[in-house]
PDB file of C-alpha atoms and ligand atoms in Angstrom:
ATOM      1  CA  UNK R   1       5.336 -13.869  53.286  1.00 44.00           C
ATOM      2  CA  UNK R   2       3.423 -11.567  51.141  1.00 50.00           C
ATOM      3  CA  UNK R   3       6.749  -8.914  50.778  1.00 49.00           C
ATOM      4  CA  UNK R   4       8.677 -12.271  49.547  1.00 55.00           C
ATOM      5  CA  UNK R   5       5.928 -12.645  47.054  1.00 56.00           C
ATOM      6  CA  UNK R   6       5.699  -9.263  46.022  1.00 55.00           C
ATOM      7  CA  UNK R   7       9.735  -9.502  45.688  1.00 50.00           C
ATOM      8  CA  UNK R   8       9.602 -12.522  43.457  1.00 50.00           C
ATOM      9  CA  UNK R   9       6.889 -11.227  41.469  1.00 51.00           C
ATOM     10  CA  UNK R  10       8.925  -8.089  40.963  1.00 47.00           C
ATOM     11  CA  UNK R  11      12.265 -10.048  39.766  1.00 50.00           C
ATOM     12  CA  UNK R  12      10.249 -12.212  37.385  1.00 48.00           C
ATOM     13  CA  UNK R  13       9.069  -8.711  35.954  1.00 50.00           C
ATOM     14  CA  UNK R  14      12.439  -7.538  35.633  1.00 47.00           C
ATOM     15  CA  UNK R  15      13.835 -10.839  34.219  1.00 47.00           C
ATOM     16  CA  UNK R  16      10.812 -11.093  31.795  1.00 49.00           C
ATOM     17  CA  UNK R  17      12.029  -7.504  30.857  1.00 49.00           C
ATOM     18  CA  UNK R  18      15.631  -7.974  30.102  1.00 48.00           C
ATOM     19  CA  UNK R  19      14.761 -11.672  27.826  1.00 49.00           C
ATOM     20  CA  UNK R  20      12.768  -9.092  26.231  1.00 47.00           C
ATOM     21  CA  UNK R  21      15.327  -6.271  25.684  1.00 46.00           C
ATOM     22  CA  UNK R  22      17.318  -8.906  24.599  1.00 48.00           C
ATOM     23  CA  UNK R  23      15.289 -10.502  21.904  1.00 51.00           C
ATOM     24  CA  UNK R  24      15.178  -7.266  20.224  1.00 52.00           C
ATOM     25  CA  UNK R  25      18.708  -7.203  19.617  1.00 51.00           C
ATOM     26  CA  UNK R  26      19.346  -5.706  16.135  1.00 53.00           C
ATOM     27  CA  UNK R  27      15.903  -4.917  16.153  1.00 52.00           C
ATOM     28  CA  UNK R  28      16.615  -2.082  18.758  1.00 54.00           C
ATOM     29  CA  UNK R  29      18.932  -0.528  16.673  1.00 58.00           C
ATOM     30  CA  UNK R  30      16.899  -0.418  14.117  1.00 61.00           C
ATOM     31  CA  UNK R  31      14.929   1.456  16.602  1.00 62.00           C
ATOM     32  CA  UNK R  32      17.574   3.863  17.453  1.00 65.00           C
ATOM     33  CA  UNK R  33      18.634   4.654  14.316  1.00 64.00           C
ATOM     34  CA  UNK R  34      15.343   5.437  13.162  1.00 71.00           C
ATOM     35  CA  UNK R  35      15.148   8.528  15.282  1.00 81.00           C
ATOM     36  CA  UNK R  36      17.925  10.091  13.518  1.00 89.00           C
ATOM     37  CA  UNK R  37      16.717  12.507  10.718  1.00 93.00           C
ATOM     38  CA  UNK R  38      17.596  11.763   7.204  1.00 95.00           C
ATOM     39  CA  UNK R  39      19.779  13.699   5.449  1.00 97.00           C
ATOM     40  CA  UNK R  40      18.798  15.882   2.754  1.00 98.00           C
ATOM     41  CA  UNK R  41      20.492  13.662   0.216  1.00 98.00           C
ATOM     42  CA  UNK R  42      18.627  10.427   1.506  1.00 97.00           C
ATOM     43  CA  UNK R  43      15.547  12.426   1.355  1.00 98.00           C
ATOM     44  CA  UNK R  44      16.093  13.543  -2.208  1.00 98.00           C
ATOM     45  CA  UNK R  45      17.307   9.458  -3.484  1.00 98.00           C
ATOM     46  CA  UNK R  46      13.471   8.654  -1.305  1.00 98.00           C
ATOM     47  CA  UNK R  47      11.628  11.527  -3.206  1.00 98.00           C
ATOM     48  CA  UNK R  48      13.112  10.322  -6.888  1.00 98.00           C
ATOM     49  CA  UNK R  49      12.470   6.524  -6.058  1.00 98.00           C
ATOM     50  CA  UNK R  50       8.863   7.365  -4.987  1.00 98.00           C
ATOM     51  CA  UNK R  51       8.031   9.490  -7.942  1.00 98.00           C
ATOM     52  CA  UNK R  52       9.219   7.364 -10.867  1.00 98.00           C
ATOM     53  CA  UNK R  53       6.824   4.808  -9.466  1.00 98.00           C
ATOM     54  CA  UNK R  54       3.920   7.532  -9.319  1.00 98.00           C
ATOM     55  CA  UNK R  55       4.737   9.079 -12.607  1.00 98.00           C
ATOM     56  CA  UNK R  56       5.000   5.082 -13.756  1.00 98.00           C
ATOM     57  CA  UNK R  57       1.700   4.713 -12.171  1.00 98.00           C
ATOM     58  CA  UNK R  58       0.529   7.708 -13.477  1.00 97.00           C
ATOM     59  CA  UNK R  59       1.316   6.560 -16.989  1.00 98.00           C
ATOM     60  CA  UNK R  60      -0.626   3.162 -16.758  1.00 98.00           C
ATOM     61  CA  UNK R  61      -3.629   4.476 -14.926  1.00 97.00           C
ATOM     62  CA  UNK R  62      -4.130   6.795 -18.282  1.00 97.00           C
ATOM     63  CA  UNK R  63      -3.415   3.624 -20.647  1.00 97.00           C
ATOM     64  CA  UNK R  64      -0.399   4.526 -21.979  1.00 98.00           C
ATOM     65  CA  UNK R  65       1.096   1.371 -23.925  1.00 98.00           C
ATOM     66  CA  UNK R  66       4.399   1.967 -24.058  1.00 98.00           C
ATOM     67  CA  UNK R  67       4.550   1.584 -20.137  1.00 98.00           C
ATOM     68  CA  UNK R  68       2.214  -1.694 -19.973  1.00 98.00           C
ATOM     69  CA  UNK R  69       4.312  -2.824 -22.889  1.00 98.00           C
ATOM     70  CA  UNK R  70       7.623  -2.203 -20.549  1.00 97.00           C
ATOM     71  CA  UNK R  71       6.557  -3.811 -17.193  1.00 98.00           C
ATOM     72  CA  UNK R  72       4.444  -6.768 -20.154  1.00 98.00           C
ATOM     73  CA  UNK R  73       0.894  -5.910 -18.310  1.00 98.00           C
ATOM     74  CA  UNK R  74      -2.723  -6.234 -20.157  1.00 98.00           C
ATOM     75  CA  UNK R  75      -4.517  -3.469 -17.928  1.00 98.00           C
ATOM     76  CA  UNK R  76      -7.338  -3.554 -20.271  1.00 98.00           C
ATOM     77  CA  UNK R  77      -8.429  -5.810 -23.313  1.00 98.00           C
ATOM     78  CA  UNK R  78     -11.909  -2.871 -23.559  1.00 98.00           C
ATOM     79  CA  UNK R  79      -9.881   0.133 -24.937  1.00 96.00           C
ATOM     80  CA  UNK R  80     -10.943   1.536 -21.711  1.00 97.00           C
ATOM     81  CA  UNK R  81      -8.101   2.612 -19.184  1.00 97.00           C
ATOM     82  CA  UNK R  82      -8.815   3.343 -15.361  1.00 97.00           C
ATOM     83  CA  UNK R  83      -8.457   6.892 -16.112  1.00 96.00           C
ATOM     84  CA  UNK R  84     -12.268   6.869 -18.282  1.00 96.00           C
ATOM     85  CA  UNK R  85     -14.197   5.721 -15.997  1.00 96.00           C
ATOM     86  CA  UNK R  86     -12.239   7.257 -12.645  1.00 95.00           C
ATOM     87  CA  UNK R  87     -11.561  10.444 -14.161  1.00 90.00           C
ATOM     88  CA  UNK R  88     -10.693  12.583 -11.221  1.00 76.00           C
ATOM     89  CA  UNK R  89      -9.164   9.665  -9.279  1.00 70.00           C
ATOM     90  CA  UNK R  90     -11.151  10.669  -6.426  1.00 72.00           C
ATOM     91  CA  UNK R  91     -13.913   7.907  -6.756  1.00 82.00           C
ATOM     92  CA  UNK R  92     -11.271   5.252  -5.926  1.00 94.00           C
ATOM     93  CA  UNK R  93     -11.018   6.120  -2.093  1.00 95.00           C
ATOM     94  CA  UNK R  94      -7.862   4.342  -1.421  1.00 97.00           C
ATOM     95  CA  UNK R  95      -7.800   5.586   2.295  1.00 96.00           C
ATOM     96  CA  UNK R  96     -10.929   3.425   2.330  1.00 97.00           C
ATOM     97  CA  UNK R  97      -9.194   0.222   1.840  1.00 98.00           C
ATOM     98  CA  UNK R  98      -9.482  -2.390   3.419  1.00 98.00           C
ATOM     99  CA  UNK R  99     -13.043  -3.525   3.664  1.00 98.00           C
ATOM    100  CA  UNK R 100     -15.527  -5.833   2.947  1.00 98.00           C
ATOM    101  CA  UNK R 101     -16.128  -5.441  -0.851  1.00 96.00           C
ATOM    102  CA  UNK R 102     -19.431  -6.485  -1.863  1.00 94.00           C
ATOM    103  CA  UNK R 103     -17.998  -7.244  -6.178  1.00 92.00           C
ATOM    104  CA  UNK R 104     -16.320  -9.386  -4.972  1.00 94.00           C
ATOM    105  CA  UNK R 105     -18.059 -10.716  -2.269  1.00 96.00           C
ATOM    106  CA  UNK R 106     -14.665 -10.770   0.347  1.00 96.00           C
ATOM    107  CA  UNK R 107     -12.741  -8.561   2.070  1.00 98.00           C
ATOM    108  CA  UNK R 108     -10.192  -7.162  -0.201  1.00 98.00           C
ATOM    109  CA  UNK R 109      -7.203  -4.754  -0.558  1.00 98.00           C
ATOM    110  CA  UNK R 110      -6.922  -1.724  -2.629  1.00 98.00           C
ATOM    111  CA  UNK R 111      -4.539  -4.103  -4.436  1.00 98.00           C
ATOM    112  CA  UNK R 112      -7.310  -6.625  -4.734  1.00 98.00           C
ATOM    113  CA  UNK R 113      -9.417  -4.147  -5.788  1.00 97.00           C
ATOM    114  CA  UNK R 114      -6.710  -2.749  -8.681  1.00 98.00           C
ATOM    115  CA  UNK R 115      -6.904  -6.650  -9.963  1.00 98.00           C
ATOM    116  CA  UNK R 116     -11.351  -6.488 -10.055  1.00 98.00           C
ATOM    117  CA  UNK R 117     -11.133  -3.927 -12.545  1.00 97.00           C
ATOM    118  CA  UNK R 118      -8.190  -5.485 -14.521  1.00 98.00           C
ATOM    119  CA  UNK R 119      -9.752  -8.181 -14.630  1.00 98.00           C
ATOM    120  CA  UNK R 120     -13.775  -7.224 -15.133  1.00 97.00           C
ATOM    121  CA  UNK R 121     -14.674  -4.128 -16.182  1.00 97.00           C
ATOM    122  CA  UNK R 122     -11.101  -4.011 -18.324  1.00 98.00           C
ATOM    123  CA  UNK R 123     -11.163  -7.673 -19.336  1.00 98.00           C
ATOM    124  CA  UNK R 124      -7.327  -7.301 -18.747  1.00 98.00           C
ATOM    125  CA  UNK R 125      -5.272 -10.305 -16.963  1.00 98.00           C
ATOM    126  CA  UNK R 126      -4.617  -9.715 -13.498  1.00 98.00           C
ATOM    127  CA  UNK R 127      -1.051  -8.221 -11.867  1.00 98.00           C
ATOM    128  CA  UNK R 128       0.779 -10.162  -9.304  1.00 98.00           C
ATOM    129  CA  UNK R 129       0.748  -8.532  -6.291  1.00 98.00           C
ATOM    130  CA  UNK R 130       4.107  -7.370  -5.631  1.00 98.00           C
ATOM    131  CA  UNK R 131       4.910  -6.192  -9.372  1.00 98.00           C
ATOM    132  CA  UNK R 132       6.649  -3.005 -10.222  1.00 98.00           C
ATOM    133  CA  UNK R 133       2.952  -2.413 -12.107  1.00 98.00           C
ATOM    134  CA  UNK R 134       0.897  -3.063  -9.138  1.00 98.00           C
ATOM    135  CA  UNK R 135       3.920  -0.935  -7.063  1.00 98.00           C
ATOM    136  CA  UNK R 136       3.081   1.587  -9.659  1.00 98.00           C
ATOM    137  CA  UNK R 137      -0.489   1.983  -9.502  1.00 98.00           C
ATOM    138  CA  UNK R 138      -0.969   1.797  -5.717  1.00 98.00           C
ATOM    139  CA  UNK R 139       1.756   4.320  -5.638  1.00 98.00           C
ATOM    140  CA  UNK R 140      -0.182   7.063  -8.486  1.00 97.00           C
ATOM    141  CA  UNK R 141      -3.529   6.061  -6.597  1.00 97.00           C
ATOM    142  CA  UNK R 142      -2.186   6.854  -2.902  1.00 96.00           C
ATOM    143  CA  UNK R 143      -0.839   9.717  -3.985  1.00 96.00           C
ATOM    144  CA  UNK R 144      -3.478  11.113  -6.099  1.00 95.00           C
ATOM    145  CA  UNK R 145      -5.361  10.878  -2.895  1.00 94.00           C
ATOM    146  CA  UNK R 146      -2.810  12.095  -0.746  1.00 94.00           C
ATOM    147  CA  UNK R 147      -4.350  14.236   2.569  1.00 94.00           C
ATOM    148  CA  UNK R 148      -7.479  12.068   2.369  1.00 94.00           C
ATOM    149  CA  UNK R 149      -8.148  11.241   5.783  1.00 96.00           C
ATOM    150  CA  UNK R 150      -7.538   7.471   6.593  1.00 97.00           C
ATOM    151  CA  UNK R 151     -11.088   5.914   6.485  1.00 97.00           C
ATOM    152  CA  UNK R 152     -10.451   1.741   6.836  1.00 97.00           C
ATOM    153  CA  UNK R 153     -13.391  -0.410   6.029  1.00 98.00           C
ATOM    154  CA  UNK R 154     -15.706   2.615   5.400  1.00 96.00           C
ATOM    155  CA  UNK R 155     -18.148   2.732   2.474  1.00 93.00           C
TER     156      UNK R 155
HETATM  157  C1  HEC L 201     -15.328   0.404 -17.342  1.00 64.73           C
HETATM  158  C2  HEC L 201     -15.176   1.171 -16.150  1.00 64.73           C
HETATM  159  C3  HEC L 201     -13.992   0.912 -15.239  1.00 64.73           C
HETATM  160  C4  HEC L 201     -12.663   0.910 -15.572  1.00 64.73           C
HETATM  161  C5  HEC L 201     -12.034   1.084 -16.939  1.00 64.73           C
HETATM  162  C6  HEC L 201     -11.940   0.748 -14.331  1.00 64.73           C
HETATM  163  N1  HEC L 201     -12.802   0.669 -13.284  1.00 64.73           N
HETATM  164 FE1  HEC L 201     -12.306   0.713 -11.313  1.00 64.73          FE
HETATM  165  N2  HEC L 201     -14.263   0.588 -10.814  1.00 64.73           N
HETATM  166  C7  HEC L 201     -15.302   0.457 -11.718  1.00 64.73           C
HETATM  167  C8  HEC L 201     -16.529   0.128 -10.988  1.00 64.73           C
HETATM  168  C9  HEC L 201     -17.906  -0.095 -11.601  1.00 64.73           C
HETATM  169  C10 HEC L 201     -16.172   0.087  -9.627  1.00 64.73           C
HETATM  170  C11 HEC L 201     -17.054  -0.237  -8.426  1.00 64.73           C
HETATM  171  C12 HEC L 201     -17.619   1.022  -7.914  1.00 64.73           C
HETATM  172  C13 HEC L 201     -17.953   0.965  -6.451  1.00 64.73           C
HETATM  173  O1  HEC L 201     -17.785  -0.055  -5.798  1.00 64.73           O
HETATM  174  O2  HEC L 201     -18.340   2.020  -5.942  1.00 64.73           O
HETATM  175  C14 HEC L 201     -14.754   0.405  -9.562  1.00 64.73           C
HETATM  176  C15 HEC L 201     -14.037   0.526  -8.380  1.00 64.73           C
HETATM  177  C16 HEC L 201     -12.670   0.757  -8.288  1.00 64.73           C
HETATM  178  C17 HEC L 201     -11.949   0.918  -7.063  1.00 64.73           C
HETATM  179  C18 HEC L 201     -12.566   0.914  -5.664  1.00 64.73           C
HETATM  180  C19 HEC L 201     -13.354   2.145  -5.375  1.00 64.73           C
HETATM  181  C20 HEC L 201     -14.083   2.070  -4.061  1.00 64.73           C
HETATM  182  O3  HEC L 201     -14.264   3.121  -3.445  1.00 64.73           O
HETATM  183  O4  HEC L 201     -14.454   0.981  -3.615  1.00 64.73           O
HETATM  184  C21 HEC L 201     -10.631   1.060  -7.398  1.00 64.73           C
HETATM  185  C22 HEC L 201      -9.468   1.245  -6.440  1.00 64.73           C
HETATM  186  C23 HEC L 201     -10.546   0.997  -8.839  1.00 64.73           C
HETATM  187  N3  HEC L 201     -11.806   0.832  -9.340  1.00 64.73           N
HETATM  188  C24 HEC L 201      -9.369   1.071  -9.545  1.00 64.73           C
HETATM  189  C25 HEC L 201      -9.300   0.913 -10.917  1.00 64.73           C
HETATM  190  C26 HEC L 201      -8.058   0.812 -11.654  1.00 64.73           C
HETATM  191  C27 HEC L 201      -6.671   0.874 -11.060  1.00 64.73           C
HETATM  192  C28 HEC L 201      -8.395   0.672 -12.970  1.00 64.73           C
HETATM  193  C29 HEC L 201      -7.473   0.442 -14.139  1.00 64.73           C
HETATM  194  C30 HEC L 201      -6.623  -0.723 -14.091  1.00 64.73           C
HETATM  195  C31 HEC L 201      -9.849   0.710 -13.051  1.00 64.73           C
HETATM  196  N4  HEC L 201     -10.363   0.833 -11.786  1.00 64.73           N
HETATM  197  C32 HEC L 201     -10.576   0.664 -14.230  1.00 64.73           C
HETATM  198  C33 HEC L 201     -15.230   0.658 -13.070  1.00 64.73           C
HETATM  199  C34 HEC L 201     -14.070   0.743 -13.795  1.00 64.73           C
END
């Protein structure tokens, strides 16, 4: 009796596994392919797309016009750009984020965060969330801060 159950238990297990295997369908490609290495030519189009962003990023953090005047942003309504009060770019811990923010009172994003100082100290109006600006400046700040150690939630 308790082999039979033991059997049973074990097909159900099996089963379970296979509806599982299944389901991922595509998605296990996807998980295949993803452990062959890029070639050097992807790598290069990755490296290009993920710098014009920084550089882009780079450009807004510092207040350049032209740029905000491109993507049609108000960072800053003050005359004061990110870039004069976080100088170094270290003081905006993005390997912090997230965490309970006390500002704002709420648990926010380092994208929620970008929008507090557009839209307090800066007096600027706010960037949606998944603009090329926002894109931008996540991208510049990340990698300003790149080999920080990933610190969630701390303060
Ligand atoms: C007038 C000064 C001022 C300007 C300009 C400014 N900020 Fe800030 N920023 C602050 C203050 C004040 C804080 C809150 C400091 C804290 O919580 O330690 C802050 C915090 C941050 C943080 C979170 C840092 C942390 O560790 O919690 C980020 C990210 C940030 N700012 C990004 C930006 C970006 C991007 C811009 C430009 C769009 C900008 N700031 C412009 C004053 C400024």
């Amino acid at each position: 009796m308790k082999t039979r159950k033991r059997i049973v238990t074990l097909t159900l297990a099996v089963l379970t596994a296979a509806a599982g295997l299944a389901l991922l369908g595509p998605g296990s490609q996807w998980a295949a392919a993803h452990t062959e290495p890029h070639t050097a030519e992807e790598l290069k189009i990755f490296r290009q797309v993920f710098m014009e962003y920084v550089v882009l990023g780079d450009k807004l953090f510092h207040g350049d016009p032209a740029a905000q005047e491109e993507l049609d942003v108000t960072l800053s309504e003050t005359g004061m750009a990110c870039a004069m009060c976080h100088p170094s770019n270290v003081d905006v811990h993005p390997n912090e984020f997230p965490k309970y923010q006390e500002q704002m009172q709420e648990f926010a994003t380092l994208r929620d965060m970008i929008n507090w100082c557009i839209e307090n100290p800066n007096q600027g109006i706010t960037v949606p969330h998944d603009s090329r600006a926002m894109r931008a400046l996540e991208a510049y700040i990340y990698w300003s801060s790149r080999g920080s150690p990933l610190a969630p939630g701390v303060h």
